[in-house]
Coordinates of C-alpha atoms in Angstrom, one line a residue:
M1 CA 24.0 1.0 -15.7
K2 CA 24.0 -2.6 -16.9
Y3 CA 21.1 -3.9 -19.0
N4 CA 19.6 -7.0 -20.6
V5 CA 16.8 -7.6 -23.1
I6 CA 14.1 -10.2 -23.0
E7 CA 12.2 -10.4 -26.3
R8 CA 9.2 -12.3 -27.6
G9 CA 11.0 -13.9 -30.6
D10 CA 8.9 -12.5 -33.5
D11 CA 10.6 -10.5 -36.3
I12 CA 9.6 -7.1 -35.0
S13 CA 10.8 -7.8 -31.5
K14 CA 14.1 -9.3 -32.8
G15 CA 14.7 -6.3 -35.0
L16 CA 14.1 -3.9 -32.1
T17 CA 16.4 -5.9 -29.9
E18 CA 19.2 -5.8 -32.4
R19 CA 18.7 -2.0 -32.8
F20 CA 18.9 -1.5 -29.0
H21 CA 22.1 -3.6 -28.7
K22 CA 23.7 -1.4 -31.4
L23 CA 22.6 1.8 -29.7
A24 CA 23.8 0.6 -26.3
A25 CA 27.2 -0.4 -27.7
E26 CA 27.6 3.1 -29.2
Q27 CA 26.9 4.6 -25.8
G28 CA 29.1 2.2 -23.9
M29 CA 26.2 0.7 -21.9
P30 CA 27.2 -2.8 -20.9
R31 CA 25.0 -5.8 -21.3
D32 CA 24.9 -8.2 -18.3
E33 CA 22.5 -11.2 -18.6
E34 CA 23.2 -12.3 -15.0
N35 CA 23.0 -9.1 -13.0
P36 CA 21.5 -6.3 -15.0
D37 CA 20.3 -3.0 -13.4
I38 CA 17.5 -2.6 -15.9
V39 CA 15.7 -5.2 -18.0
L40 CA 14.0 -4.2 -21.3
S41 CA 11.1 -6.4 -22.2
I42 CA 10.2 -6.3 -25.9
G43 CA 7.0 -8.0 -26.9
G44 CA 3.8 -8.2 -24.8
D45 CA 2.7 -8.7 -21.2
G46 CA 3.7 -12.3 -21.5
T47 CA 7.2 -11.3 -22.3
M48 CA 7.3 -9.1 -19.2
L49 CA 6.1 -12.1 -17.1
Q50 CA 9.0 -14.2 -18.6
A51 CA 11.4 -11.4 -17.6
F52 CA 9.9 -11.2 -14.1
H53 CA 10.3 -14.9 -13.4
K54 CA 13.8 -15.0 -14.9
Y55 CA 14.9 -12.5 -12.4
V56 CA 12.5 -13.3 -9.6
Q57 CA 15.3 -13.8 -7.1
K58 CA 16.8 -10.4 -7.9
L59 CA 13.8 -8.1 -7.8
D60 CA 15.4 -5.8 -5.2
T61 CA 18.2 -4.8 -7.6
I62 CA 16.4 -4.8 -11.0
A63 CA 13.9 -2.4 -12.7
F64 CA 11.9 -3.4 -15.7
V65 CA 10.7 -1.4 -18.7
G66 CA 8.6 -2.6 -21.6
I67 CA 8.1 -2.0 -25.3
H68 CA 4.9 -3.6 -26.7
T69 CA 5.1 -5.0 -30.2
G70 CA 1.4 -6.0 -30.3
H71 CA -1.6 -4.7 -28.5
L72 CA -1.2 -2.2 -25.7
G73 CA 0.2 -4.0 -22.7
F74 CA -0.3 -3.0 -19.0
F75 CA 3.4 -3.6 -18.3
A76 CA 4.7 -1.9 -21.5
D77 CA 4.8 1.9 -21.7
W78 CA 6.5 2.3 -25.1
K79 CA 5.7 1.7 -28.7
P80 CA 8.2 0.3 -31.3
D81 CA 8.7 3.6 -33.1
E82 CA 9.8 5.2 -29.7
L83 CA 12.7 2.9 -29.2
D84 CA 15.4 5.5 -30.0
H85 CA 13.8 8.0 -27.6
L86 CA 13.5 5.4 -24.8
A87 CA 17.1 4.4 -25.4
S88 CA 18.3 8.0 -25.1
L89 CA 16.5 8.4 -21.8
M90 CA 18.0 5.1 -20.5
F91 CA 21.5 6.2 -21.5
S92 CA 21.1 9.5 -19.6
V93 CA 20.9 7.5 -16.4
T94 CA 24.3 6.5 -15.2
T95 CA 23.5 4.7 -11.8
P96 CA 20.6 2.7 -10.5
E97 CA 20.1 5.3 -7.8
E98 CA 19.2 7.9 -10.4
L99 CA 16.5 5.8 -12.0
R100 CA 12.9 6.8 -11.3
V101 CA 10.8 3.8 -10.5
V102 CA 7.4 2.8 -9.3
Q103 CA 7.1 -0.3 -7.1
Y104 CA 4.1 -2.7 -7.1
P105 CA 3.2 -5.5 -4.7
V106 CA 3.3 -9.1 -5.9
V107 CA 1.5 -12.3 -4.7
E108 CA 3.4 -14.7 -2.4
I109 CA 2.3 -18.3 -2.5
E110 CA 3.5 -20.9 0.1
I111 CA 2.7 -24.4 -0.8
T112 CA 2.8 -27.0 2.0
T113 CA 3.1 -30.7 1.4
E114 CA 3.8 -33.6 3.8
K115 CA 7.5 -33.3 2.8
G116 CA 7.8 -29.6 3.5
S117 CA 7.0 -26.2 2.0
E118 CA 8.0 -24.0 -0.9
T119 CA 7.4 -20.4 -1.7
H120 CA 6.7 -18.8 -5.0
L121 CA 6.0 -15.3 -6.3
A122 CA 3.5 -14.2 -9.0
L123 CA 3.4 -10.8 -10.8
N124 CA -0.2 -11.2 -12.2
E125 CA -1.9 -14.1 -10.5
F126 CA -1.8 -17.6 -9.0
T127 CA -4.6 -20.1 -9.9
I128 CA -5.6 -23.5 -8.6
R129 CA -7.8 -25.8 -10.6
G130 CA -9.1 -29.3 -10.4
I131 CA -8.1 -31.8 -13.1
E132 CA -10.8 -34.1 -14.5
V133 CA -13.1 -33.3 -11.5
S134 CA -14.1 -30.1 -9.7
L135 CA -11.8 -28.5 -7.2
V136 CA -12.9 -29.1 -3.6
A137 CA -11.3 -27.0 -1.0
R138 CA -11.8 -25.2 2.3
L139 CA -10.9 -21.5 2.4
H140 CA -9.7 -19.9 5.6
V141 CA -9.1 -16.2 6.0
N142 CA -6.8 -15.2 8.8
D143 CA -6.9 -18.7 10.2
E144 CA -10.7 -18.8 10.4
M145 CA -12.9 -21.0 8.3
F146 CA -14.6 -18.9 5.6
E147 CA -16.2 -21.1 3.1
M148 CA -16.2 -24.6 1.4
F149 CA -15.5 -24.2 -2.3
R150 CA -16.5 -26.5 -5.1
G151 CA -16.0 -25.5 -8.7
D152 CA -13.5 -25.1 -11.5
G153 CA -10.9 -23.2 -9.4
I154 CA -9.7 -20.1 -7.6
C155 CA -7.7 -17.1 -8.8
I156 CA -5.5 -15.0 -6.5
S157 CA -4.3 -11.8 -8.2
S158 CA -2.1 -8.9 -7.5
P159 CA -3.4 -5.3 -8.1
A160 CA -1.2 -5.2 -11.2
G161 CA -2.8 -8.5 -12.3
S162 CA -6.4 -7.4 -11.5
T163 CA -6.8 -6.3 -15.2
A164 CA -5.9 -9.7 -16.5
Y165 CA -7.6 -13.1 -15.8
N166 CA -9.2 -11.6 -12.6
K167 CA -11.2 -9.1 -14.7
S168 CA -12.6 -11.9 -16.9
L169 CA -13.8 -13.6 -13.7
G170 CA -15.8 -10.4 -12.7
G171 CA -13.2 -9.2 -10.2
A172 CA -12.5 -5.5 -9.5
M173 CA -9.7 -3.6 -11.1
V174 CA -7.3 -2.4 -8.3
H175 CA -4.7 0.3 -8.6
P176 CA -1.3 -1.3 -8.4
S177 CA 0.0 1.0 -5.7
L178 CA -2.4 -0.6 -3.2
E179 CA -0.8 -3.5 -1.2
A180 CA -3.5 -6.2 -1.5
I181 CA -4.5 -9.5 -3.1
Q182 CA -7.8 -10.4 -4.7
I183 CA -9.5 -13.7 -4.5
A184 CA -11.9 -14.6 -7.4
E185 CA -13.9 -17.7 -7.9
I186 CA -13.7 -19.7 -11.1
A187 CA -17.2 -21.2 -11.9
S188 CA -18.2 -22.0 -8.3
I189 CA -21.0 -24.4 -7.5
N190 CA -23.5 -23.3 -5.0
N191 CA -26.0 -25.7 -3.3
R192 CA -27.0 -26.9 0.2
V193 CA -23.6 -28.5 0.7
Y194 CA -21.2 -26.0 -0.9
R195 CA -21.9 -22.3 -0.4
T196 CA -19.5 -19.6 -1.4
L197 CA -19.4 -15.8 -1.3
G198 CA -20.0 -15.6 -5.1
S199 CA -17.9 -12.4 -5.5
S200 CA -14.3 -11.5 -5.3
M201 CA -12.6 -10.5 -2.1
I202 CA -9.8 -8.0 -1.6
L203 CA -7.4 -8.7 1.4
P204 CA -4.9 -6.1 2.6
K205 CA -1.3 -6.9 3.1
H206 CA -1.5 -8.0 6.7
H207 CA -4.2 -10.6 5.9
H208 CA -3.8 -14.0 4.4
C209 CA -5.9 -16.7 2.8
D210 CA -5.3 -20.5 3.3
I211 CA -6.6 -23.0 0.8
Y212 CA -7.0 -26.6 2.0
P213 CA -7.8 -28.8 -1.0
K214 CA -9.3 -32.3 -0.7
A215 CA -6.6 -34.8 0.2
Q216 CA -4.6 -36.2 -2.8
Q217 CA -6.6 -34.2 -5.2
N218 CA -5.0 -33.9 -8.7
M219 CA -4.7 -30.2 -9.4
L220 CA -3.2 -27.7 -11.9
L221 CA -1.5 -24.8 -10.3
S222 CA -0.3 -21.7 -12.2
L223 CA 2.1 -18.9 -11.4
D224 CA 1.4 -16.4 -14.2
H225 CA 2.4 -18.4 -17.3
L226 CA 4.1 -21.2 -15.4
Y227 CA 2.1 -24.4 -14.7
L228 CA 2.6 -27.2 -12.1
Q229 CA 0.5 -30.4 -11.8
R230 CA 0.4 -31.6 -8.2
D231 CA -1.5 -34.1 -6.1
D232 CA 0.5 -33.8 -2.8
V233 CA -0.7 -30.4 -1.6
V234 CA -1.8 -30.1 2.0
S235 CA -2.4 -26.3 2.0
I236 CA -1.6 -23.1 0.1
R237 CA -1.1 -19.8 1.9
C238 CA -1.7 -16.7 -0.2
R239 CA -0.7 -13.2 0.8
V240 CA 1.0 -10.0 -0.3
A241 CA 4.7 -10.6 -0.4
A242 CA 6.0 -8.9 2.8
N243 CA 9.4 -7.6 1.7
V244 CA 9.4 -7.9 -2.0
K245 CA 8.1 -5.6 -4.7
V246 CA 8.5 -5.4 -8.5
K247 CA 10.1 -2.2 -9.8
F248 CA 9.2 -0.6 -13.1
A249 CA 11.4 2.2 -14.6
R250 CA 9.3 5.3 -15.4
F251 CA 10.9 7.6 -18.0
R252 CA 7.6 9.4 -18.5
P253 CA 4.2 9.4 -16.8
F254 CA 1.6 6.8 -17.9
P255 CA -1.2 6.8 -15.3
F256 CA -2.8 3.4 -14.6
W257 CA -6.4 4.6 -15.3
S258 CA -5.2 5.9 -18.7
R259 CA -4.1 2.4 -19.5
V260 CA -7.4 1.0 -18.3
R261 CA -9.3 3.5 -20.5
E262 CA -7.2 2.8 -23.6
A263 CA -7.4 -1.0 -23.1
F264 CA -11.0 -1.5 -22.2
V265 CA -13.0 1.6 -23.1
G266 CA -11.0 2.9 -26.1
L267 CA -11.8 6.6 -25.6
E268 CA -9.2 9.1 -26.6
V269 CA -8.8 12.3 -24.6
K270 CA -9.4 15.3 -26.8

C-alpha cells in the first residue's frame, strides 16, 4: 500500500502529517505522491476537495480517508487524537484489494463552446452564476424545455454535497449511496416572463439537465472550490458521472445520518 498526505497547512495539520510520515516510515509503508493507493486528508472538507481534484484523473485506483482538525467534516471520519489508531489500521492493510471502501457518485459537467467541449467532475457541487447582472438561462431536462431561469445562479450538487451549499439553498439532504444529482436555484426571479419551479429537483443517474445561458453572458462557474470566469459558454450538460465514483476508505462505521445529526442537530445518543 502506497500513501500520500494532503494537509491544510495549519500547525495542527502539519504536526499530524509529520507524525504520520514517521509512523509510516517505521512500518515500511511507502509514500508515493504521484500514484498512491490511499490518500490521507488532514484538515477540513476543503482539504478533501483539494485531494479529490489533485487525483481526479485517478479516482478508480485511489481511496481517500480524512482527519478533521477543525469542526466535524462530512468527509473526515477521524479526530486528531485518533491518528495513531487510524495509522495502525491502515498499516494492517497490505494491498488495495483488502481495503474496505464505500463508493459515492460525483457530478459530471460537460461545457460546450463554439470551439469544442470539455468535461469536469465535482465532488460536492457545480455552480453557475451571473457576473454584474443576473444569470439568464434556459433549463432542459432530458432534452425537453423545462423552464426559463433568471436569478443569481444555479447549483448542481452530488448526494455527498447535498449537505453543503445545496442545504443552504433549501435543497434536500440525499444519502450519498443514491446515484443522483440535485438542481437548486440561487435567488430566482419569478414574474410573468420568467417562471421557475421554485424548489430543488433530484434527477436519477440516467437523466440529464442542460443549461443554455444567454449568448456571450459573463458568468462565474465553480467546481467545488475551483472557479472559472467564462463568456463563451453555449451549453452545460449536468449528470451523474457514468463510470466514475469516489472511494472512501472505511476503517470503522460512521453512518451518514449520524454525521447529519451531529453536524446540524447536535444531539448525542445516550
